[in-house]
Amino acid sequence: MMLLLVRHLCINVFSMAAALIFLAPAHATTSNYKCTIEEGTVFGPQLAFSYNAKSNVILLRDYVGGPYSHDLTLGNVRQTGDMLHFGLEFWTDGFVATRESYSLKFEDMLLEASRDSYDIDGGHTNQGPTAIGICVAADAPAKKAEAPSPDGNASANEWSTTIGKNARGLAYVNMRTELHEFALEFHCDENDWEDNRLGVKFFAISLPRLHARADTTARLSLFFTLPGGAVYRERLDAHYSGGGQGDQAWLGSINAGKSELDALAAAHSINILNQDGEVAYSFAAKGTPIGVAAIRKHCKLGAE
């Protein structure tokens, strides 16, 4: 694993007591973090670093897919409340051409990233793009594996998030997971805040507990299993589209308030229930916090 020497390190100490509380147990001052950044952005998909709370220093451990070079500088390390801020600088021909800024929020372990470009005179030439990631403490104990669903579905599938512009030029977010020939999607664009709805697609052929036929309608439910044994249920009035192979799906939408998106982000698993409340299919929810954060940011949903 590559270790990068840090130069021009600017240290600003804010609330060191809080830093020790959030970042490390009482017997340690250094914590290691691994972060996964949403797909389809200019940022590397994985970022790993160590933070020494005592000296307020960050050491970059790895930046998989990141565009850094030997002229990388780390600086402006500071903590404000439960947020840790730091930056990366890219040097070209003796001047800082690009700055990447990161902010890690310890409450939900979300990482916000942004990139700005500058000219040789230090002028700001471009602001953005931005991205969202989720971090875990690399030295934390591994989580217990999820048990298989009643139908025997594996729970190792992960969610991916795509952000872009649709044919109307509107920003959109699509978060998706696949398991065997089945898939579950949540999608929205920047205009969906007007009716506060989040689109849902469940790609499936006919199942033993959920028979599918073109133009069929059904009152389904999304059943979220949450930490501590809590559950959350959301109704899904769906219509089945019997298109060609790969396009056969139950289509609908759910309310996109704060409680619904909080449940989606926190869920361990998402079950599709049929009209009788029986589990028709199950998906794991690893990676949903990244998609939910993107939905909140780009579609302006989940505020209430």
mmCIF file of C-alpha atoms in Angstrom:
data_model
loop_
_atom_site.group_PDB
_atom_site.id
_atom_site.type_symbol
_atom_site.label_atom_id
_atom_site.label_comp_id
_atom_site.label_asym_id
_atom_site.label_seq_id
_atom_site.Cartn_x
_atom_site.Cartn_y
_atom_site.Cartn_z
ATOM 1 C CA MET A 1 0.000 0.000 0.000
ATOM 2 C CA MET A 2 1.413 3.332 -1.073
ATOM 3 C CA LEU A 3 2.400 5.858 1.581
ATOM 4 C CA LEU A 4 2.634 9.437 0.381
ATOM 5 C CA LEU A 5 4.937 11.982 2.012
ATOM 6 C CA VAL A 6 3.026 15.090 2.923
ATOM 7 C CA ARG A 7 4.374 18.584 2.349
ATOM 8 C CA HIS A 8 3.026 22.049 3.069
ATOM 9 C CA LEU A 9 0.753 20.581 5.758
ATOM 10 C CA CYS A 10 -1.474 23.241 7.314
ATOM 11 C CA ILE A 11 -2.777 22.243 10.726
ATOM 12 C CA ASN A 12 -5.791 23.937 12.247
ATOM 13 C CA VAL A 13 -6.915 22.399 15.521
ATOM 14 C CA PHE A 14 -10.622 22.631 16.337
ATOM 15 C CA SER A 15 -12.268 20.801 19.236
ATOM 16 C CA MET A 16 -9.565 18.221 19.866
ATOM 17 C CA ALA A 17 -11.577 16.682 22.677
ATOM 18 C CA ALA A 18 -14.419 16.055 20.244
ATOM 19 C CA ALA A 19 -11.953 14.619 17.742
ATOM 20 C CA LEU A 20 -10.802 12.030 20.232
ATOM 21 C CA ILE A 21 -14.378 11.098 21.086
ATOM 22 C CA PHE A 22 -15.448 10.598 17.473
ATOM 23 C CA LEU A 23 -12.314 9.215 15.901
ATOM 24 C CA ALA A 24 -10.664 6.788 18.250
ATOM 25 C CA PRO A 25 -11.172 4.742 21.376
ATOM 26 C CA ALA A 26 -9.657 5.981 24.605
ATOM 27 C CA HIS A 27 -6.528 3.863 24.220
ATOM 28 C CA ALA A 28 -5.704 4.957 20.650
ATOM 29 C CA THR A 29 -5.095 8.184 18.773
ATOM 30 C CA THR A 30 -4.981 6.885 15.193
ATOM 31 C CA SER A 31 -7.985 5.606 13.232
ATOM 32 C CA ASN A 32 -8.013 4.073 9.759
ATOM 33 C CA TYR A 33 -10.802 4.677 7.252
ATOM 34 C CA LYS A 34 -11.775 3.160 3.926
ATOM 35 C CA CYS A 35 -14.204 5.119 1.776
ATOM 36 C CA THR A 36 -16.141 4.131 -1.346
ATOM 37 C CA ILE A 37 -17.196 6.999 -3.611
ATOM 38 C CA GLU A 38 -20.239 6.876 -5.900
ATOM 39 C CA GLU A 39 -19.702 5.563 -9.415
ATOM 40 C CA GLY A 40 -19.593 7.699 -12.533
ATOM 41 C CA THR A 41 -17.556 10.567 -11.057
ATOM 42 C CA VAL A 42 -14.022 11.890 -11.577
ATOM 43 C CA PHE A 43 -13.006 10.740 -8.113
ATOM 44 C CA GLY A 44 -11.313 7.455 -7.382
ATOM 45 C CA PRO A 45 -13.808 4.800 -6.329
ATOM 46 C CA GLN A 46 -11.862 4.016 -3.144
ATOM 47 C CA LEU A 47 -9.980 6.253 -0.726
ATOM 48 C CA ALA A 48 -8.134 5.013 2.362
ATOM 49 C CA PHE A 49 -6.464 7.174 4.993
ATOM 50 C CA SER A 50 -5.330 7.287 8.612
ATOM 51 C CA TYR A 51 -6.128 10.123 11.011
ATOM 52 C CA ASN A 52 -4.024 10.803 14.106
ATOM 53 C CA ALA A 53 -6.264 12.727 16.472
ATOM 54 C CA LYS A 54 -3.449 13.667 18.825
ATOM 55 C CA SER A 55 -1.345 15.440 16.197
ATOM 56 C CA ASN A 56 -4.278 16.229 13.856
ATOM 57 C CA VAL A 57 -2.482 14.702 10.871
ATOM 58 C CA ILE A 58 -3.950 12.661 7.998
ATOM 59 C CA LEU A 59 -1.830 10.162 6.078
ATOM 60 C CA LEU A 60 -3.186 9.075 2.700
ATOM 61 C CA ARG A 61 -2.910 5.290 2.501
ATOM 62 C CA ASP A 62 -4.447 4.529 -0.876
ATOM 63 C CA TYR A 63 -6.490 6.186 -3.622
ATOM 64 C CA VAL A 64 -7.637 3.443 -5.956
ATOM 65 C CA GLY A 65 -8.455 4.918 -9.347
ATOM 66 C CA GLY A 66 -7.561 8.414 -8.167
ATOM 67 C CA PRO A 67 -5.591 10.720 -10.475
ATOM 68 C CA TYR A 68 -2.897 11.704 -7.975
ATOM 69 C CA SER A 69 0.769 12.023 -8.947
ATOM 70 C CA HIS A 70 4.103 12.440 -7.095
ATOM 71 C CA ASP A 71 3.294 16.145 -6.670
ATOM 72 C CA LEU A 72 0.441 15.500 -4.241
ATOM 73 C CA THR A 73 0.038 17.745 -1.190
ATOM 74 C CA LEU A 74 -2.213 17.142 1.812
ATOM 75 C CA GLY A 75 -3.302 20.140 3.839
ATOM 76 C CA ASN A 76 -5.875 22.099 5.812
ATOM 77 C CA VAL A 77 -6.683 19.264 8.197
ATOM 78 C CA ARG A 78 -9.254 20.425 10.708
ATOM 79 C CA GLN A 79 -12.237 19.245 12.696
ATOM 80 C CA THR A 80 -15.382 21.269 13.336
ATOM 81 C CA GLY A 81 -17.907 19.512 15.537
ATOM 82 C CA ASP A 82 -18.456 16.028 14.114
ATOM 83 C CA MET A 83 -16.967 16.898 10.702
ATOM 84 C CA LEU A 84 -13.396 16.160 9.612
ATOM 85 C CA HIS A 85 -12.113 18.306 6.722
ATOM 86 C CA PHE A 86 -8.988 17.790 4.621
ATOM 87 C CA GLY A 87 -7.749 18.503 1.123
ATOM 88 C CA LEU A 88 -5.531 17.186 -1.647
ATOM 89 C CA GLU A 89 -3.575 19.428 -4.015
ATOM 90 C CA PHE A 90 -2.266 18.509 -7.456
ATOM 91 C CA TRP A 91 0.771 20.453 -8.686
ATOM 92 C CA THR A 92 1.562 21.133 -12.350
ATOM 93 C CA ASP A 93 4.653 23.074 -13.503
ATOM 94 C CA GLY A 94 5.182 24.517 -10.051
ATOM 95 C CA PHE A 95 1.640 25.702 -9.250
ATOM 96 C CA VAL A 96 -1.476 24.165 -7.732
ATOM 97 C CA ALA A 97 -3.691 23.189 -10.672
ATOM 98 C CA THR A 98 -6.380 21.282 -8.800
ATOM 99 C CA ARG A 99 -7.655 21.071 -5.237
ATOM 100 C CA GLU A 100 -9.855 18.291 -3.950
ATOM 101 C CA SER A 101 -11.718 18.948 -0.694
ATOM 102 C CA TYR A 102 -13.183 16.237 1.522
ATOM 103 C CA SER A 103 -15.506 16.404 4.519
ATOM 104 C CA LEU A 104 -16.291 13.312 6.592
ATOM 105 C CA LYS A 105 -19.363 13.416 8.848
ATOM 106 C CA PHE A 106 -18.971 10.929 11.674
ATOM 107 C CA GLU A 107 -22.669 10.691 12.529
ATOM 108 C CA ASP A 108 -23.493 8.788 9.340
ATOM 109 C CA MET A 109 -19.935 8.310 7.941
ATOM 110 C CA LEU A 110 -20.798 10.114 4.712
ATOM 111 C CA LEU A 111 -17.937 11.663 2.750
ATOM 112 C CA GLU A 112 -18.483 14.740 0.574
ATOM 113 C CA ALA A 113 -15.915 15.419 -2.142
ATOM 114 C CA SER A 114 -15.460 18.402 -4.442
ATOM 115 C CA ARG A 115 -12.831 19.453 -6.982
ATOM 116 C CA ASP A 116 -11.778 22.958 -8.077
ATOM 117 C CA SER A 117 -9.304 23.991 -10.790
ATOM 118 C CA TYR A 118 -6.932 26.973 -10.894
ATOM 119 C CA ASP A 119 -4.683 28.702 -13.418
ATOM 120 C CA ILE A 120 -0.991 29.535 -13.053
ATOM 121 C CA ASP A 121 -1.827 32.836 -11.328
ATOM 122 C CA GLY A 122 -4.056 31.140 -8.756
ATOM 123 C CA GLY A 123 -7.268 32.173 -10.473
ATOM 124 C CA HIS A 124 -10.297 29.934 -9.949
ATOM 125 C CA THR A 125 -11.084 28.469 -13.388
ATOM 126 C CA ASN A 126 -13.632 25.761 -12.583
ATOM 127 C CA GLN A 127 -15.795 24.791 -9.621
ATOM 128 C CA GLY A 128 -16.882 21.192 -9.218
ATOM 129 C CA PRO A 129 -17.671 18.424 -9.792
ATOM 130 C CA THR A 130 -18.861 16.985 -6.472
ATOM 131 C CA ALA A 131 -19.481 13.444 -5.267
ATOM 132 C CA ILE A 132 -20.642 11.516 -2.217
ATOM 133 C CA GLY A 133 -19.121 8.433 -0.596
ATOM 134 C CA ILE A 134 -19.486 6.320 2.502
ATOM 135 C CA CYS A 135 -16.668 5.384 4.876
ATOM 136 C CA VAL A 136 -16.066 2.616 7.380
ATOM 137 C CA ALA A 137 -13.512 2.335 10.153
ATOM 138 C CA ALA A 138 -11.006 -0.079 8.647
ATOM 139 C CA ASP A 139 -9.965 -1.396 12.059
ATOM 140 C CA ALA A 140 -13.561 -2.020 13.200
ATOM 141 C CA PRO A 141 -14.727 -5.628 13.710
ATOM 142 C CA ALA A 142 -16.370 -7.210 10.704
ATOM 143 C CA LYS A 143 -20.163 -7.158 10.607
ATOM 144 C CA LYS A 144 -22.072 -10.380 11.005
ATOM 145 C CA ALA A 145 -23.238 -11.764 7.671
ATOM 146 C CA GLU A 146 -26.933 -11.509 6.885
ATOM 147 C CA ALA A 147 -28.926 -14.726 6.951
ATOM 148 C CA PRO A 148 -30.474 -15.917 3.687
ATOM 149 C CA SER A 149 -34.057 -14.907 3.004
ATOM 150 C CA PRO A 150 -36.927 -17.383 3.291
ATOM 151 C CA ASP A 151 -36.624 -17.989 -0.455
ATOM 152 C CA GLY A 152 -32.913 -18.756 -0.153
ATOM 153 C CA ASN A 153 -31.757 -15.536 -1.842
ATOM 154 C CA ALA A 154 -28.117 -14.699 -1.102
ATOM 155 C CA SER A 155 -27.446 -11.386 0.638
ATOM 156 C CA ALA A 156 -24.053 -10.456 -0.793
ATOM 157 C CA ASN A 157 -25.383 -8.183 -3.549
ATOM 158 C CA GLU A 158 -24.390 -4.524 -3.319
ATOM 159 C CA TRP A 159 -26.005 -1.324 -4.567
ATOM 160 C CA SER A 160 -24.455 0.921 -7.213
ATOM 161 C CA THR A 161 -25.356 4.557 -7.815
ATOM 162 C CA THR A 162 -25.305 6.417 -11.138
ATOM 163 C CA ILE A 163 -25.633 10.196 -11.498
ATOM 164 C CA GLY A 164 -25.982 11.996 -14.813
ATOM 165 C CA LYS A 165 -28.194 14.078 -17.120
ATOM 166 C CA ASN A 166 -31.283 12.665 -18.776
ATOM 167 C CA ALA A 167 -32.589 13.431 -22.281
ATOM 168 C CA ARG A 168 -34.269 16.611 -20.954
ATOM 169 C CA GLY A 169 -30.993 17.851 -19.482
ATOM 170 C CA LEU A 170 -32.121 17.220 -15.905
ATOM 171 C CA ALA A 171 -29.848 15.753 -13.254
ATOM 172 C CA TYR A 172 -30.921 12.236 -12.336
ATOM 173 C CA VAL A 173 -29.957 9.561 -9.820
ATOM 174 C CA ASN A 174 -30.374 5.816 -10.267
ATOM 175 C CA MET A 175 -29.457 3.361 -7.514
ATOM 176 C CA ARG A 176 -29.634 -0.326 -8.395
ATOM 177 C CA THR A 177 -28.847 -3.786 -7.110
ATOM 178 C CA GLU A 178 -28.964 -7.119 -8.942
ATOM 179 C CA LEU A 179 -29.307 -10.675 -7.727
ATOM 180 C CA HIS A 180 -29.388 -13.482 -10.271
ATOM 181 C CA GLU A 181 -31.848 -12.382 -13.004
ATOM 182 C CA PHE A 182 -33.666 -9.975 -10.676
ATOM 183 C CA ALA A 183 -32.951 -6.306 -9.928
ATOM 184 C CA LEU A 184 -34.351 -3.478 -7.824
ATOM 185 C CA GLU A 185 -33.978 0.201 -8.723
ATOM 186 C CA PHE A 186 -34.841 3.536 -7.151
ATOM 187 C CA HIS A 187 -34.652 6.556 -9.458
ATOM 188 C CA CYS A 188 -35.464 10.274 -9.573
ATOM 189 C CA ASP A 189 -34.566 13.509 -11.323
ATOM 190 C CA GLU A 190 -34.249 17.088 -10.126
ATOM 191 C CA ASN A 191 -37.938 17.834 -10.828
ATOM 192 C CA ASP A 192 -39.312 15.030 -8.643
ATOM 193 C CA TRP A 193 -39.251 17.214 -5.524
ATOM 194 C CA GLU A 194 -42.470 18.770 -6.833
ATOM 195 C CA ASP A 195 -44.553 15.652 -6.080
ATOM 196 C CA ASN A 196 -42.067 14.184 -3.557
ATOM 197 C CA ARG A 197 -42.088 10.740 -5.170
ATOM 198 C CA LEU A 198 -39.252 8.265 -5.725
ATOM 199 C CA GLY A 199 -39.536 5.904 -8.695
ATOM 200 C CA VAL A 200 -39.230 2.152 -8.105
ATOM 201 C CA LYS A 201 -38.556 -0.688 -10.576
ATOM 202 C CA PHE A 202 -38.520 -4.340 -9.591
ATOM 203 C CA PHE A 203 -37.205 -6.335 -12.564
ATOM 204 C CA ALA A 204 -38.652 -9.839 -12.308
ATOM 205 C CA ILE A 205 -40.338 -12.614 -14.149
ATOM 206 C CA SER A 206 -43.299 -14.449 -12.597
ATOM 207 C CA LEU A 207 -42.498 -15.692 -9.085
ATOM 208 C CA PRO A 208 -44.244 -18.379 -6.998
ATOM 209 C CA ARG A 209 -45.601 -15.691 -4.665
ATOM 210 C CA LEU A 210 -45.926 -12.910 -7.221
ATOM 211 C CA HIS A 211 -47.432 -13.844 -10.571
ATOM 212 C CA ALA A 212 -46.604 -11.362 -13.339
ATOM 213 C CA ARG A 213 -48.564 -10.712 -16.504
ATOM 214 C CA ALA A 214 -48.489 -7.709 -18.824
ATOM 215 C CA ASP A 215 -50.648 -4.795 -17.655
ATOM 216 C CA THR A 216 -51.285 -6.408 -14.256
ATOM 217 C CA THR A 217 -51.553 -4.105 -11.249
ATOM 218 C CA ALA A 218 -50.850 -5.053 -7.651
ATOM 219 C CA ARG A 219 -50.541 -3.427 -4.238
ATOM 220 C CA LEU A 220 -47.087 -4.515 -3.128
ATOM 221 C CA SER A 221 -44.970 -3.392 -0.182
ATOM 222 C CA LEU A 222 -41.310 -2.644 0.448
ATOM 223 C CA PHE A 223 -40.353 -4.069 3.835
ATOM 224 C CA PHE A 224 -37.131 -2.599 5.259
ATOM 225 C CA THR A 225 -35.314 -4.509 8.017
ATOM 226 C CA LEU A 226 -33.474 -1.948 10.170
ATOM 227 C CA PRO A 227 -30.734 -2.146 12.832
ATOM 228 C CA GLY A 228 -31.822 -3.438 16.213
ATOM 229 C CA GLY A 229 -34.654 -5.494 14.766
ATOM 230 C CA ALA A 230 -36.825 -2.521 13.786
ATOM 231 C CA VAL A 231 -38.787 -2.636 10.520
ATOM 232 C CA TYR A 232 -40.369 -0.121 8.164
ATOM 233 C CA ARG A 233 -43.058 -0.836 5.583
ATOM 234 C CA GLU A 234 -43.938 1.292 2.552
ATOM 235 C CA ARG A 235 -46.817 0.602 0.174
ATOM 236 C CA LEU A 236 -46.018 0.269 -3.527
ATOM 237 C CA ASP A 237 -48.885 0.404 -6.012
ATOM 238 C CA ALA A 238 -47.227 -1.194 -9.015
ATOM 239 C CA HIS A 239 -47.992 -1.908 -12.660
ATOM 240 C CA TYR A 240 -46.303 -4.773 -14.491
ATOM 241 C CA SER A 241 -44.681 -3.978 -17.831
ATOM 242 C CA GLY A 242 -44.191 -7.141 -19.860
ATOM 243 C CA GLY A 243 -41.616 -5.820 -22.317
ATOM 244 C CA GLY A 244 -38.812 -7.777 -23.874
ATOM 245 C CA GLN A 245 -36.263 -9.796 -21.948
ATOM 246 C CA GLY A 246 -34.602 -7.580 -19.358
ATOM 247 C CA ASP A 247 -37.430 -5.016 -19.451
ATOM 248 C CA GLN A 248 -40.045 -7.028 -17.585
ATOM 249 C CA ALA A 249 -40.610 -5.118 -14.361
ATOM 250 C CA TRP A 250 -43.044 -3.928 -11.711
ATOM 251 C CA LEU A 251 -43.164 -0.126 -11.944
ATOM 252 C CA GLY A 252 -44.349 2.316 -9.310
ATOM 253 C CA SER A 253 -43.275 5.013 -6.879
ATOM 254 C CA ILE A 254 -43.166 5.639 -3.145
ATOM 255 C CA ASN A 255 -43.346 8.718 -1.003
ATOM 256 C CA ALA A 256 -39.869 10.247 -0.633
ATOM 257 C CA GLY A 257 -40.049 11.926 2.747
ATOM 258 C CA LYS A 258 -37.343 11.959 5.370
ATOM 259 C CA SER A 259 -38.544 8.810 7.141
ATOM 260 C CA GLU A 260 -38.703 6.790 3.897
ATOM 261 C CA LEU A 261 -35.185 7.777 2.803
ATOM 262 C CA ASP A 262 -33.837 7.284 6.320
ATOM 263 C CA ALA A 263 -35.215 3.735 6.247
ATOM 264 C CA LEU A 264 -33.709 3.046 2.819
ATOM 265 C CA ALA A 265 -30.289 4.298 3.940
ATOM 266 C CA ALA A 266 -30.290 2.358 7.221
ATOM 267 C CA ALA A 267 -31.796 -0.921 6.012
ATOM 268 C CA HIS A 268 -29.990 -4.242 6.280
ATOM 269 C CA SER A 269 -32.330 -5.822 3.747
ATOM 270 C CA ILE A 270 -35.298 -4.927 1.541
ATOM 271 C CA ASN A 271 -38.090 -7.461 1.032
ATOM 272 C CA ILE A 272 -40.682 -7.291 -1.735
ATOM 273 C CA LEU A 273 -44.040 -8.321 -0.248
ATOM 274 C CA ASN A 274 -46.993 -9.446 -2.334
ATOM 275 C CA GLN A 275 -50.619 -8.400 -1.832
ATOM 276 C CA ASP A 276 -50.968 -10.910 1.031
ATOM 277 C CA GLY A 277 -47.876 -9.649 2.863
ATOM 278 C CA GLU A 278 -45.756 -12.659 1.882
ATOM 279 C CA VAL A 279 -42.090 -12.264 0.921
ATOM 280 C CA ALA A 280 -41.805 -12.585 -2.865
ATOM 281 C CA TYR A 281 -38.113 -11.686 -3.104
ATOM 282 C CA SER A 282 -35.328 -10.194 -0.980
ATOM 283 C CA PHE A 283 -32.350 -7.948 -1.587
ATOM 284 C CA ALA A 284 -29.512 -6.935 0.717
ATOM 285 C CA ALA A 285 -29.018 -3.214 1.268
ATOM 286 C CA LYS A 286 -25.238 -2.825 1.345
ATOM 287 C CA GLY A 287 -24.326 0.482 -0.288
ATOM 288 C CA THR A 288 -27.725 2.200 -0.072
ATOM 289 C CA PRO A 289 -26.441 5.197 1.994
ATOM 290 C CA ILE A 290 -24.466 6.448 -1.028
ATOM 291 C CA GLY A 291 -27.533 6.336 -3.269
ATOM 292 C CA VAL A 292 -29.776 7.972 -0.675
ATOM 293 C CA ALA A 293 -27.277 10.784 -0.134
ATOM 294 C CA ALA A 294 -27.192 11.364 -3.915
ATOM 295 C CA ILE A 295 -31.016 11.400 -4.056
ATOM 296 C CA ARG A 296 -31.168 14.000 -1.305
ATOM 297 C CA LYS A 297 -28.541 16.133 -3.008
ATOM 298 C CA HIS A 298 -29.508 15.982 -6.688
ATOM 299 C CA CYS A 299 -33.275 15.354 -6.510
ATOM 300 C CA LYS A 300 -33.892 17.466 -3.393
ATOM 301 C CA LEU A 301 -35.991 14.678 -1.829
ATOM 302 C CA GLY A 302 -36.222 13.516 1.770
ATOM 303 C CA ALA A 303 -36.291 16.920 3.450
ATOM 304 C CA GLU A 304 -39.558 16.317 5.307
#
